[in-house]
Coordinates of C-alpha atoms and ligand atoms in Angstrom, one line a residue:
X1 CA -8.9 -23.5 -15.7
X2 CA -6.2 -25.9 -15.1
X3 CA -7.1 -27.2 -11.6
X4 CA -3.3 -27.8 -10.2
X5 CA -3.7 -26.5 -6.0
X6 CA -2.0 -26.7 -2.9
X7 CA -4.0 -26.5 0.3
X8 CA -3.1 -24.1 2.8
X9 CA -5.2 -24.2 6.1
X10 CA -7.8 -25.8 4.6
X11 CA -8.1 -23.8 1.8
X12 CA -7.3 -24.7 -1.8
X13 CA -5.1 -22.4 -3.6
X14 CA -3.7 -22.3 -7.1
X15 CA 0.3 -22.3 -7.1
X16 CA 0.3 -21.2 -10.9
X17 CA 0.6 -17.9 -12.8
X18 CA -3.0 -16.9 -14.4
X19 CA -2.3 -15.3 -17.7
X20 CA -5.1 -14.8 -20.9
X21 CA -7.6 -16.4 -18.6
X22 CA -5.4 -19.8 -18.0
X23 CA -3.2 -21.1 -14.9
X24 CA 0.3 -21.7 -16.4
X25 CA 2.4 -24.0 -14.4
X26 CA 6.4 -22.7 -14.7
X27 CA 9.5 -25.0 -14.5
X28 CA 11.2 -22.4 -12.0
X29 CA 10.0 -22.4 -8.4
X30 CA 10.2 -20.4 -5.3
X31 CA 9.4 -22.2 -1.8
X32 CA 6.3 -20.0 0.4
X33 CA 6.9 -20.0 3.8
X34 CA 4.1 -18.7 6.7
X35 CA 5.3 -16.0 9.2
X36 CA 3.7 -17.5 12.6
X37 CA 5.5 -20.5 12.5
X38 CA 8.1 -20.6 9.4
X39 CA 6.1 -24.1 7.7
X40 CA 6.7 -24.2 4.0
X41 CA 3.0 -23.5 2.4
X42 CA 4.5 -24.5 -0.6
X43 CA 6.3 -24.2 -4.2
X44 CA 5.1 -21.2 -5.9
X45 CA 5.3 -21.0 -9.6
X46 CA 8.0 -18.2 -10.9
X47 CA 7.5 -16.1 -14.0
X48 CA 10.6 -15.4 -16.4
X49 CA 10.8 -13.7 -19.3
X50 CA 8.7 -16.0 -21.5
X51 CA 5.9 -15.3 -19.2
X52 CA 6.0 -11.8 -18.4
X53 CA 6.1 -11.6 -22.5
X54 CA 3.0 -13.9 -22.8
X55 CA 1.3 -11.6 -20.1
X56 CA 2.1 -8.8 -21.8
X57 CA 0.4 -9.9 -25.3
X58 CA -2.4 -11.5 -23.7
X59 CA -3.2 -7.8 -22.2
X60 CA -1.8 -6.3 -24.9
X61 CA -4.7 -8.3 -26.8
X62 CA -7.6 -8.1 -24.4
X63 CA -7.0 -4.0 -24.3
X64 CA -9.4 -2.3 -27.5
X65 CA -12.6 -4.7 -27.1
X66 CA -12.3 -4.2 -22.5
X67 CA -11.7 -0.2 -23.1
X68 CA -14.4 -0.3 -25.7
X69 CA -16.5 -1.8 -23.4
X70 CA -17.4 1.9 -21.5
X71 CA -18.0 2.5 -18.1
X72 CA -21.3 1.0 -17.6
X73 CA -20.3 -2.4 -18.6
X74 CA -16.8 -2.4 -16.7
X75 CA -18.6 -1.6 -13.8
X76 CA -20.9 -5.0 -14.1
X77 CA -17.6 -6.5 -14.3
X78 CA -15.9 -5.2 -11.4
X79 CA -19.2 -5.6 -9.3
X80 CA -19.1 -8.9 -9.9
X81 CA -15.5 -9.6 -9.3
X82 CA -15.5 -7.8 -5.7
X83 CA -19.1 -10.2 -5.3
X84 CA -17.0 -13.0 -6.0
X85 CA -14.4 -11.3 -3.4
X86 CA -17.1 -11.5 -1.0
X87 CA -18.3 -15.5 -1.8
X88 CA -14.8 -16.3 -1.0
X89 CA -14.1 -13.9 2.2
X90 CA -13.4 -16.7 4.2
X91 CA -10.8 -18.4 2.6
X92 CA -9.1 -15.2 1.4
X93 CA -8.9 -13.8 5.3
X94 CA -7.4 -17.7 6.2
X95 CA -4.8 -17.4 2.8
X96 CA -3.4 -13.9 3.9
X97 CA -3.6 -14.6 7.6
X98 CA -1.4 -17.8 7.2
X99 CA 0.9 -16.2 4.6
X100 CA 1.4 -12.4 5.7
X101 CA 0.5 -13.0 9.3
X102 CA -2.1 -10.2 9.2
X103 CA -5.1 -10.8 12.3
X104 CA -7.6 -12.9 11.1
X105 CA -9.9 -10.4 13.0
X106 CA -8.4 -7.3 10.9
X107 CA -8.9 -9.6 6.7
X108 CA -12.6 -9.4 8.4
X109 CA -13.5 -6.8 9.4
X110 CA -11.2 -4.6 7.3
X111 CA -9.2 -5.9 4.7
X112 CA -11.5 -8.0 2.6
X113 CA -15.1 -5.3 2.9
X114 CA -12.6 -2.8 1.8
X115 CA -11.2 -5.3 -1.3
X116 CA -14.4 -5.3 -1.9
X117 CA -14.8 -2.1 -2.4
X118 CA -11.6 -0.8 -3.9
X119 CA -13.5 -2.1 -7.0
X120 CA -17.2 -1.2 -6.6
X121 CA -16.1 2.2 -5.7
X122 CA -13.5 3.1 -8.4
X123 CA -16.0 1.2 -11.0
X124 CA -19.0 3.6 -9.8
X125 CA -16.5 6.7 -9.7
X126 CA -15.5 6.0 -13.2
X127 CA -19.0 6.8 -14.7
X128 CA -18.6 10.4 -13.4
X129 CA -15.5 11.1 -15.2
X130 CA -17.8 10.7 -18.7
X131 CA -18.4 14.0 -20.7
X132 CA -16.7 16.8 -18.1
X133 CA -17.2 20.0 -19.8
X134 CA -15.0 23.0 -19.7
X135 CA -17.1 25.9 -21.3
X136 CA -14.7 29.0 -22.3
X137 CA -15.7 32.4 -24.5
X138 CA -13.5 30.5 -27.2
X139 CA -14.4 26.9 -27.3
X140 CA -16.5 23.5 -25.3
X141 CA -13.6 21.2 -24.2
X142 CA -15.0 17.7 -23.9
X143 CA -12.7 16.3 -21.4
X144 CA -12.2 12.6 -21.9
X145 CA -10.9 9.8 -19.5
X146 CA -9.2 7.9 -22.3
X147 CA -7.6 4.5 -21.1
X148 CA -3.8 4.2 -21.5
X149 CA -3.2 0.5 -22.0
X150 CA -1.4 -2.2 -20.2
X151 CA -0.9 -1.2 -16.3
X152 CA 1.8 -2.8 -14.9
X153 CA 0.7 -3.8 -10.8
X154 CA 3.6 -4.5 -8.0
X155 CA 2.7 -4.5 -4.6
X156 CA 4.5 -5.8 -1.6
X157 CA 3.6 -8.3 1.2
X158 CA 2.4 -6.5 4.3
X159 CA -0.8 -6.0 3.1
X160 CA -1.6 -7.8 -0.5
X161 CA -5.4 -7.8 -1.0
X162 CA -5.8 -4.3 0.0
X163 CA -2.7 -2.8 -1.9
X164 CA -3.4 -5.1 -5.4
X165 CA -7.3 -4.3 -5.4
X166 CA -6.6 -0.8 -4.3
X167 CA -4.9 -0.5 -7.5
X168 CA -6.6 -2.8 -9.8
X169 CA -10.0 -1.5 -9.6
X170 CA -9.7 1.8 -10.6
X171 CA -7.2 0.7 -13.2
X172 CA -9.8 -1.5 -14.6
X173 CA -12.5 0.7 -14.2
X174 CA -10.7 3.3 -16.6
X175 CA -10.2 0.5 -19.2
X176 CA -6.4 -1.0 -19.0
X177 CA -5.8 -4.4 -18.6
X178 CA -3.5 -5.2 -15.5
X179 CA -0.7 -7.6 -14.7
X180 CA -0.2 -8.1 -11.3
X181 CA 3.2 -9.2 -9.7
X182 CA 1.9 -10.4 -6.5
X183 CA 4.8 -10.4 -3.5
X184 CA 7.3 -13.2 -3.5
X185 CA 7.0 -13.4 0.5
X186 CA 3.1 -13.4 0.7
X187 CA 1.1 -14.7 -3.0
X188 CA -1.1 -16.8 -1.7
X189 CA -4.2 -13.9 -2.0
X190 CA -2.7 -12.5 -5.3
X191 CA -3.5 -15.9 -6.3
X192 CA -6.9 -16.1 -5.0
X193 CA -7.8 -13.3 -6.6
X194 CA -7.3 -14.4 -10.1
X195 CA -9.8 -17.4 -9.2
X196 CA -12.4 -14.7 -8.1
X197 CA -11.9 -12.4 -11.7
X198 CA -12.3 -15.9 -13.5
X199 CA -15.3 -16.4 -11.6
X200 CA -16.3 -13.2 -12.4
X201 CA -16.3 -13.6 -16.5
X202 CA -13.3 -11.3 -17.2
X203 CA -12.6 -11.4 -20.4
X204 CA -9.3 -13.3 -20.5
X205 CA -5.9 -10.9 -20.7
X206 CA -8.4 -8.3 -18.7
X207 CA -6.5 -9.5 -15.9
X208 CA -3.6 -11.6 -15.3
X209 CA -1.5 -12.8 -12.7
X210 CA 2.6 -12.5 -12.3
X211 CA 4.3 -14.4 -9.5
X212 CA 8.2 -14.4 -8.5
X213 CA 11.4 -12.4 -7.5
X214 CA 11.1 -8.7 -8.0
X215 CA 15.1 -9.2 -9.4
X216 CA 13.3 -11.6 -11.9
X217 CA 10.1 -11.5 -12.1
X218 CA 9.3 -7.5 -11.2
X219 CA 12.3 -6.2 -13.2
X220 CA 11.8 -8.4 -16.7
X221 CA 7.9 -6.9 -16.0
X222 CA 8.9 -3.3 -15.4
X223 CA 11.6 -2.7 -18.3
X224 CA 9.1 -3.7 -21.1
X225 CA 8.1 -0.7 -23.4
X226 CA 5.2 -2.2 -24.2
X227 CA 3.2 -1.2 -20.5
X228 CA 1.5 1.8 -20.4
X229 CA 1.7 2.4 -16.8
X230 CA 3.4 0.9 -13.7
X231 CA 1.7 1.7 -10.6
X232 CA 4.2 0.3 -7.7
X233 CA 3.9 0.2 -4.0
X234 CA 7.1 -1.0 -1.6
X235 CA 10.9 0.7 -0.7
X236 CA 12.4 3.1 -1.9
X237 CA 15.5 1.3 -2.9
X238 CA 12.8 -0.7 -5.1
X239 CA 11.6 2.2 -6.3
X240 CA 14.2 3.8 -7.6
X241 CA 15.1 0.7 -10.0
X242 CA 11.4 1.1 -10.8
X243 CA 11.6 4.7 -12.3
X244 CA 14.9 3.7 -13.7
X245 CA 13.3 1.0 -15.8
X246 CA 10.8 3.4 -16.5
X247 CA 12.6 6.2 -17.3
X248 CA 13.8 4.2 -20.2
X249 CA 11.1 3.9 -21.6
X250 CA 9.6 6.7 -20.9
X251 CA 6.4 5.3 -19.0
X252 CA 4.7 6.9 -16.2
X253 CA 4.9 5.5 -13.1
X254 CA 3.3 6.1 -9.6
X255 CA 5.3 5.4 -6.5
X256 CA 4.1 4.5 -3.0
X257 CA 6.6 4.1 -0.8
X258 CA 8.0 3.9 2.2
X259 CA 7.7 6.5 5.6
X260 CA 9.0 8.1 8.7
X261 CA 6.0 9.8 9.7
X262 CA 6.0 12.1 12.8
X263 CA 3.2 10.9 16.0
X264 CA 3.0 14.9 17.5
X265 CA 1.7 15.1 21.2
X266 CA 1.5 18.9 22.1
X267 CA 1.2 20.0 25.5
X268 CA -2.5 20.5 25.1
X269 CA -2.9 17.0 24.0
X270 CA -5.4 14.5 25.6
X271 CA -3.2 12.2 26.9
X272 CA -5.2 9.4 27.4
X273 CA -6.2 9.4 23.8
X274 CA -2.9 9.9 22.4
X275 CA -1.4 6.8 24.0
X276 CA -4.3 4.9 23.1
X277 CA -3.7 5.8 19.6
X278 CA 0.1 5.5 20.3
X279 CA -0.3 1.6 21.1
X280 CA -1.8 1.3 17.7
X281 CA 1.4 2.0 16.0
X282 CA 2.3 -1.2 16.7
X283 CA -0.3 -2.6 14.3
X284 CA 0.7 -5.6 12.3
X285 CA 3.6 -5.9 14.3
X286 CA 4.7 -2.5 12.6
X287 CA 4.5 -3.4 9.3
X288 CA 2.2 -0.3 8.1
X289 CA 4.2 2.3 6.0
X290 CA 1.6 5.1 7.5
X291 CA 2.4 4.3 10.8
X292 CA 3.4 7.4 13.0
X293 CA 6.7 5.8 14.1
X294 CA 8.5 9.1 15.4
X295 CA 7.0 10.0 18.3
X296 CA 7.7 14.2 19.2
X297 CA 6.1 14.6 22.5
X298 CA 6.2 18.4 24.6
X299 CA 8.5 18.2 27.3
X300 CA 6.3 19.3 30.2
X301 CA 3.8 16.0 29.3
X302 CA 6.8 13.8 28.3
X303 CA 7.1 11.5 31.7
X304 CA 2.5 11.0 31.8
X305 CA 2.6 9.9 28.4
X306 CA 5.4 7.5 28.6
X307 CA 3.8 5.9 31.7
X308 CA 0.3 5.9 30.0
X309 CA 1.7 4.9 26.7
X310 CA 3.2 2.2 28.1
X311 CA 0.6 0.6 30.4
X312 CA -1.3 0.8 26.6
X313 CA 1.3 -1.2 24.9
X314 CA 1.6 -3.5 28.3
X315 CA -1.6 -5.0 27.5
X316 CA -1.1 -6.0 23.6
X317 CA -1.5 -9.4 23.4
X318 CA 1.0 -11.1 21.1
X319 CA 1.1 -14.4 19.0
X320 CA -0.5 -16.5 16.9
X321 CA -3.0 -13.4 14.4
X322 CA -5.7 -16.4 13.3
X323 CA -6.3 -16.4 17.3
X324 CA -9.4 -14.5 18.8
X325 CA -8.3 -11.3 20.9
X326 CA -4.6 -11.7 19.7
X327 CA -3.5 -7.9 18.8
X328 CA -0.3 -8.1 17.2
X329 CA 1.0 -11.0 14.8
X330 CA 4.6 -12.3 13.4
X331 CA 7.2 -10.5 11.6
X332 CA 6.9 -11.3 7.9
X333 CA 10.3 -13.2 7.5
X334 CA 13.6 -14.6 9.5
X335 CA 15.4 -11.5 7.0
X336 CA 13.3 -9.0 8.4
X337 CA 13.7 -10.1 12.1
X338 CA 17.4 -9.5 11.3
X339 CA 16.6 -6.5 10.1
X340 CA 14.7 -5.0 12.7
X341 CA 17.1 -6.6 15.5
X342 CA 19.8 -4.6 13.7
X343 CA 18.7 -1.3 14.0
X344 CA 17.8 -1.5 17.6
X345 CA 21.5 -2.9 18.4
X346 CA 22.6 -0.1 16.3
X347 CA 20.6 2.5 18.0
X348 CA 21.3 1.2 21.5
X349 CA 25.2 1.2 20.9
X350 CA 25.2 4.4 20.0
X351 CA 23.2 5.7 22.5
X352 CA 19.9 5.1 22.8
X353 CA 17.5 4.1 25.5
X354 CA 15.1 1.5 25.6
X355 CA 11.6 2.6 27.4
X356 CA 10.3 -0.5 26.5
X357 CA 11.4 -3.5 24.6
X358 CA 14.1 -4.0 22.4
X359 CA 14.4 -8.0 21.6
X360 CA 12.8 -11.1 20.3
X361 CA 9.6 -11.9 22.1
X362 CA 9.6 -15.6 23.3
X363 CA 6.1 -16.4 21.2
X364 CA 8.3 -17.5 18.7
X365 CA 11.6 -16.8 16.3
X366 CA 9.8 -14.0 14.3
X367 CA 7.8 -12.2 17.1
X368 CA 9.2 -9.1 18.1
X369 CA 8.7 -7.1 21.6
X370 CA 6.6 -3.9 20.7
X371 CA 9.8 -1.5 21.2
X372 CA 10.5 2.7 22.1
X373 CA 13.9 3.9 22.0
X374 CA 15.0 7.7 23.5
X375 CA 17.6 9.7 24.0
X376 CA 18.2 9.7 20.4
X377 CA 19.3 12.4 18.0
X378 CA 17.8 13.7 14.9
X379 CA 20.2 12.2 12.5
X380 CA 20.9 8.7 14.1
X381 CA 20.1 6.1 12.0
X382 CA 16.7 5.2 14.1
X383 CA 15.1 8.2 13.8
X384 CA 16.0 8.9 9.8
X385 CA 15.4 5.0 8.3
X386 CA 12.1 3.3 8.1
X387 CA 12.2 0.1 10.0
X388 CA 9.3 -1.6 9.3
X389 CA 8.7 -3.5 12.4
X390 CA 7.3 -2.6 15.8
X391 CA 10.1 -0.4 16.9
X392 CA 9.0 3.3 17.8
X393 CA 11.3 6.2 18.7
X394 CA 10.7 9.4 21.3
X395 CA 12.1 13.0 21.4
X396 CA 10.6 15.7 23.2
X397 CA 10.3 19.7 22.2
X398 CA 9.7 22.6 24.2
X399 CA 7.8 24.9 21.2
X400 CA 5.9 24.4 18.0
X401 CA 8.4 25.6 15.7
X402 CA 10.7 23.3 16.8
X403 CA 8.5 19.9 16.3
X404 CA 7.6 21.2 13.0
X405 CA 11.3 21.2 12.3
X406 CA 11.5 17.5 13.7
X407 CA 8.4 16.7 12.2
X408 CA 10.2 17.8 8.9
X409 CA 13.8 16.6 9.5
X410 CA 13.7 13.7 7.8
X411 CA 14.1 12.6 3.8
X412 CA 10.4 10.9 4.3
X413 CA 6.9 12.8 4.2
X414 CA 4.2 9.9 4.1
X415 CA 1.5 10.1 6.7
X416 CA 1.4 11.8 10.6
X417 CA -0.4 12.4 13.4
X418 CA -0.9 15.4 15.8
X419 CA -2.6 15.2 18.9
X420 CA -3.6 18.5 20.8
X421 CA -6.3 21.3 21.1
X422 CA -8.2 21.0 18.0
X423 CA -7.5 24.1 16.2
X424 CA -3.9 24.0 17.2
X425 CA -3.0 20.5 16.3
X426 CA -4.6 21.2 12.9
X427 CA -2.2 24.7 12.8
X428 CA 0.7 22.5 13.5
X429 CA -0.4 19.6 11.2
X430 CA -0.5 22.2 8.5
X431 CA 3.2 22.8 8.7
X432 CA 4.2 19.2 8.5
X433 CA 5.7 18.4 5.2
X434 CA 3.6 15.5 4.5
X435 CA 0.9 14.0 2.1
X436 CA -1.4 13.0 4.6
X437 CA -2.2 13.8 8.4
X438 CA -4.5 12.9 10.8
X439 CA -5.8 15.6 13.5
X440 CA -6.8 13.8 17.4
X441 CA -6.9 10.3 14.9
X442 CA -5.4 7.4 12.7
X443 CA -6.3 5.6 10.0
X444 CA -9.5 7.5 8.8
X445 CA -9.5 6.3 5.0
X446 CA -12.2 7.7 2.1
X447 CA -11.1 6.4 -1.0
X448 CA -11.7 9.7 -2.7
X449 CA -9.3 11.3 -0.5
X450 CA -5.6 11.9 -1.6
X451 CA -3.4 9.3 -0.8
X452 CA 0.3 9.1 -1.1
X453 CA 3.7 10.5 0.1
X454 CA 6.0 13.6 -0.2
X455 CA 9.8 13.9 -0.4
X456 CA 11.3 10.4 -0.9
X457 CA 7.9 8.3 0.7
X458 CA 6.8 8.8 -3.1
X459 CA 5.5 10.3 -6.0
X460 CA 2.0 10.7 -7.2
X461 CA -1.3 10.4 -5.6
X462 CA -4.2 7.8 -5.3
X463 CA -7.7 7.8 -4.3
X464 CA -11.5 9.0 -5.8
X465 CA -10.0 11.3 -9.5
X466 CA -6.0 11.0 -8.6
X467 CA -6.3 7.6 -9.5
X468 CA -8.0 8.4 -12.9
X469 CA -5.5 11.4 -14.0
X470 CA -2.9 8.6 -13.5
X471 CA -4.6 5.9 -14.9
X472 CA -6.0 7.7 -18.0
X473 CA -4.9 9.3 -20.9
X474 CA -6.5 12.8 -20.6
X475 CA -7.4 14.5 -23.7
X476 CA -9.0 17.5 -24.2
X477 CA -11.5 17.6 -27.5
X478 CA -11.8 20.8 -28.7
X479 CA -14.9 22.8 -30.3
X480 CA -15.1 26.2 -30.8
X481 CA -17.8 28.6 -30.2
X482 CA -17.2 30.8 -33.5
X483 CA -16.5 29.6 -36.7
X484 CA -13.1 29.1 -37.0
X485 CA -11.3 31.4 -39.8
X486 CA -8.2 29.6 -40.5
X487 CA -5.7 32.9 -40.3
X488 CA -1.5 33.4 -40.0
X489 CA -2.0 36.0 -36.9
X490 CA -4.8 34.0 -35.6
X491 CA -2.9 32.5 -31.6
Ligands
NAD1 P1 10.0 -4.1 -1.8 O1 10.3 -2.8 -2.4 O2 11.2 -5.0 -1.4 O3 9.1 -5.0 -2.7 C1 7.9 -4.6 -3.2 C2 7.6 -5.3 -4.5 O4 8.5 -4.9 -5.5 C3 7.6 -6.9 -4.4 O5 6.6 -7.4 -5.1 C4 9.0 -7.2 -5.1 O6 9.0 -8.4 -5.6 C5 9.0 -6.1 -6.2 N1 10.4 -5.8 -6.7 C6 11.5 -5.9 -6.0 N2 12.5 -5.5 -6.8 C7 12.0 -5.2 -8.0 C8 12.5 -4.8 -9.3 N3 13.8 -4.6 -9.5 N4 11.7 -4.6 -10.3 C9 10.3 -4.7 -10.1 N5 9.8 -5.2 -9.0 C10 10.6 -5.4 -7.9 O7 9.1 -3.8 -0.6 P2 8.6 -4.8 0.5 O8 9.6 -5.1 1.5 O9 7.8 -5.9 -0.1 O10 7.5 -3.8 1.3 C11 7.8 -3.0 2.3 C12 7.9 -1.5 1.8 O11 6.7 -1.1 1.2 C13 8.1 -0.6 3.0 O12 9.1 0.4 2.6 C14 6.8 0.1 3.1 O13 6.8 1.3 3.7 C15 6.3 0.1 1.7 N6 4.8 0.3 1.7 C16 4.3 1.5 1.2 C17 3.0 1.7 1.2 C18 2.4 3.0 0.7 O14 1.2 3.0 0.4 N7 3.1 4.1 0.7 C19 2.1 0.6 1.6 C20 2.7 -0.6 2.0 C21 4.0 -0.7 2.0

């Protein structure tokens, strides 16, 4: 490989595109910035259209022999690309601390074992999708897992690792070749990556590596008719360019998007529990679509939870996230800040209440006070937009049909939470138009569960076989039972 790097924290880190198994430098440029303290981490290379073509045919190219290859041999592959994952743990949790201000404690102990496994697991659930029989009077359908081709990736920055390998391993493991657009605000362990599959002996084109502006980069990338698949995970605004582009040419795309999601306390809730869970809505500074960011809480319990809540959230400890014991990290850019800042001015003038909150927290310019806002209505801006920062809202309700209908009075339907009585938190949570919802918990992930949203918080699922039907081609090979008499009234 061309050795051209920059060195972040220590840690040496390729600036370059990686396409057909080679870095390639580009003549256009976009600055990297870190979160925690706004330093520039560097000039990024940016992919145009000359790129995003040479991507293409280098995938394009690497596709028949890598889906030839079959299951078994894929999965050597991947095993050894997540092993490389692991050899470089270190510098990867450093890279996507510095650049996406995630807790250095949370890349190990979370993000990078489960990178890890997003391709080990996907490449071992692969070889069970081989030979799946469906034996009728008529006929034996062999039903086959046939790859589809070039899989577009695009991810966003709040959690890059997780979200690309997520995606790329059981892409791979069903036989496409991938091009990932790695996030303009946060590349650095996109980047990384592509040194691990190198390492790994992927085949070149198997995998290659986009970088740059979704308005140049993402959308030269998306409107090609030559992909197979785009699997894309960000806004909705984003997304609806995305099917747009895809629409054209008619290729299938999955969407993971944004979310509103409900946090239910019923009046049979343990409240003890349900603040402690609460506080961790605040995770990554509120950066986590699944976050239960609406929090419906019965009346009679209202005033114990908001005092217990809040001694919770008292004692987060904010600042620098490669720190030891630090619990919530930066904002991911001066825009966002803006952002966030804007819809609790908003909310406030027109009504709102702070409990707690409510400004820029003096750790720096892009730390954020963990925030709750009440006495807000159902269709204020607040309650109905995701903001994607550590802002929270609270509304009480006196029965259970009514915070099913808050619960459901929004355009979003990602993830939830409901905390009561077992059996009727899980009646309640049954009710919520969602795609996901956690019962007296949060953040329980199997990778062979469903994931993925309702409404406009997406389309599509992935996890364990979801993953695959999108992924794959599915064809059904037909043999019949009888001989087959070819016949004019024969259906
Ligand atoms: P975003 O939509 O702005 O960007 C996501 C990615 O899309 C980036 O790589 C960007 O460069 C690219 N992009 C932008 N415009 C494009 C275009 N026209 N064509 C192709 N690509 C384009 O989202 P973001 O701000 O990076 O991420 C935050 C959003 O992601 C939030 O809404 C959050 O809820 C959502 N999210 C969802 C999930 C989930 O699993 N449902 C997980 C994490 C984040």
């Amino acid at each position: 490989m061309n050795e051209r790097y920059l060195e972040v924290a220590g840690v040496k880190v390729s600036p370059d595109l990686y396409v057909d198994g080679k870095r390639i430098a580009c003549t256009t440029t976009f600055e990297n910035f870190s979160p925690i303290d706004q330093r520039s981490l560097g000039m990024m290379s940016e992919a145009g259209p000359q790129e995003v073509d040479a991507a293409i045919e280098a995938a394009l190219r690497a596709f028949p022999a890598w889906a030839a290859l079959g299951p078994e041999k894929r999965k050597a592959y991947l095993d050894r690309f997540a092993q490389e994952i692991g050899k470089r743990a270190d510098e990867l949790c450093v890279l996507e601390s510095n650049d996406a201000g995630v807790l250095l404690s949370r890349m190990r102990h979370g993000v990078v074992p489960r990178a890890m496994l997003n391709l080990t697991h996907f490449a071992a659930h692969a070889l069970t999708l081989q030979d799946r029989v469906i034996d009728t009077a008529q006929a034996t359908h062999r039903v086959r897992h046939d790859p589809a081709g070039v899989v577009a990736i695009i991810t966003p920055w709040n959690s890059p690792l997780m979200l690309a390998t997520w995606k790329i391993g059981p892409a791979l493991a069903a036989g496409n070749t991938v091009i990932l657009k790695a996030p303009e605000w946060a590349p650095l362990t996109s980047s990384l990556l592509a040194d691990c599959a190198d390492a790994a002996g992927l085949p070149p084109g198997v995998f290659n590596l986009l970088q740059g502006s979704g308005a140049n980069t993402g959308a030269a990338l998306v409107a090609d008719p030559r992909l197979s698949r785009i699997s894309f995970t960000g806004s909705v605004p984003t997304a609806r360019k995305i099917a747009q582009a895809a629409g054209a040419n008619l290729v299938p795309c999955s969407l993971e998007l944004g979310g509103k999601s409900a946090f239910i306390v019923l009046e049979d809730a343990d409240i003890e529990q349900a603040a402690a869970t609460g506080a961790l809505m605040y995770r990554n500074a509120g950066q986590v679509c699944l976050a239960g960011t609406r929090f419906l809480v019965h009346e009679r319990i209202r005033d114990t939870f908001v005092e217990t809540m809040r001694m919770n959230v008292a004692s987060l400890r904010i600042g620098d996230p490669r720190e030891e014991g630090i619990e919530l990290g930066p904002i991911i850019h001066p825009r966002q800040v803006d952002r966030v800042q804007g819809f609790v001015q908003r909310a406030v003038d027109a009504g709102a209440r702070l409990l707690w909150g409510g400004r820029a927290h003096p750790y720096g310019a892009q730390y954020f006070e963990p925030t709750m806002l009440t006495s807000v209505q159902q269709r204020d801006e607040i309650v109905q937009q995701e903001v994607f920062g550590p802002v929270l809202t609270l509304q009480t309700f006196t029965d259970d049909g009514e915070v099913v209908a808050l619960a459901n009075g929004t355009d979003y339907g990602l993830g939830g939470v409901c905390y009561g009585e077992t059996q009727h938190a899980a009646d309640v949570a049954e009710k919520v138009r969602t795609g996901f919802i956690w019962v007296n918990s949060f953040g329980i992930r199997d990778l062979d569960a469903p994931f993925g949203g309702v409404k406009r918080s997406g389309i599509g699922r992935e996890g364990g076989d979801w993953s695959f039907e999108f992924f794959c081609d599915v064809k059904d090979v037909m043999l019949p039972k009888q001989p087959f008499r070819a016949s004019f009234s024969h259906r």
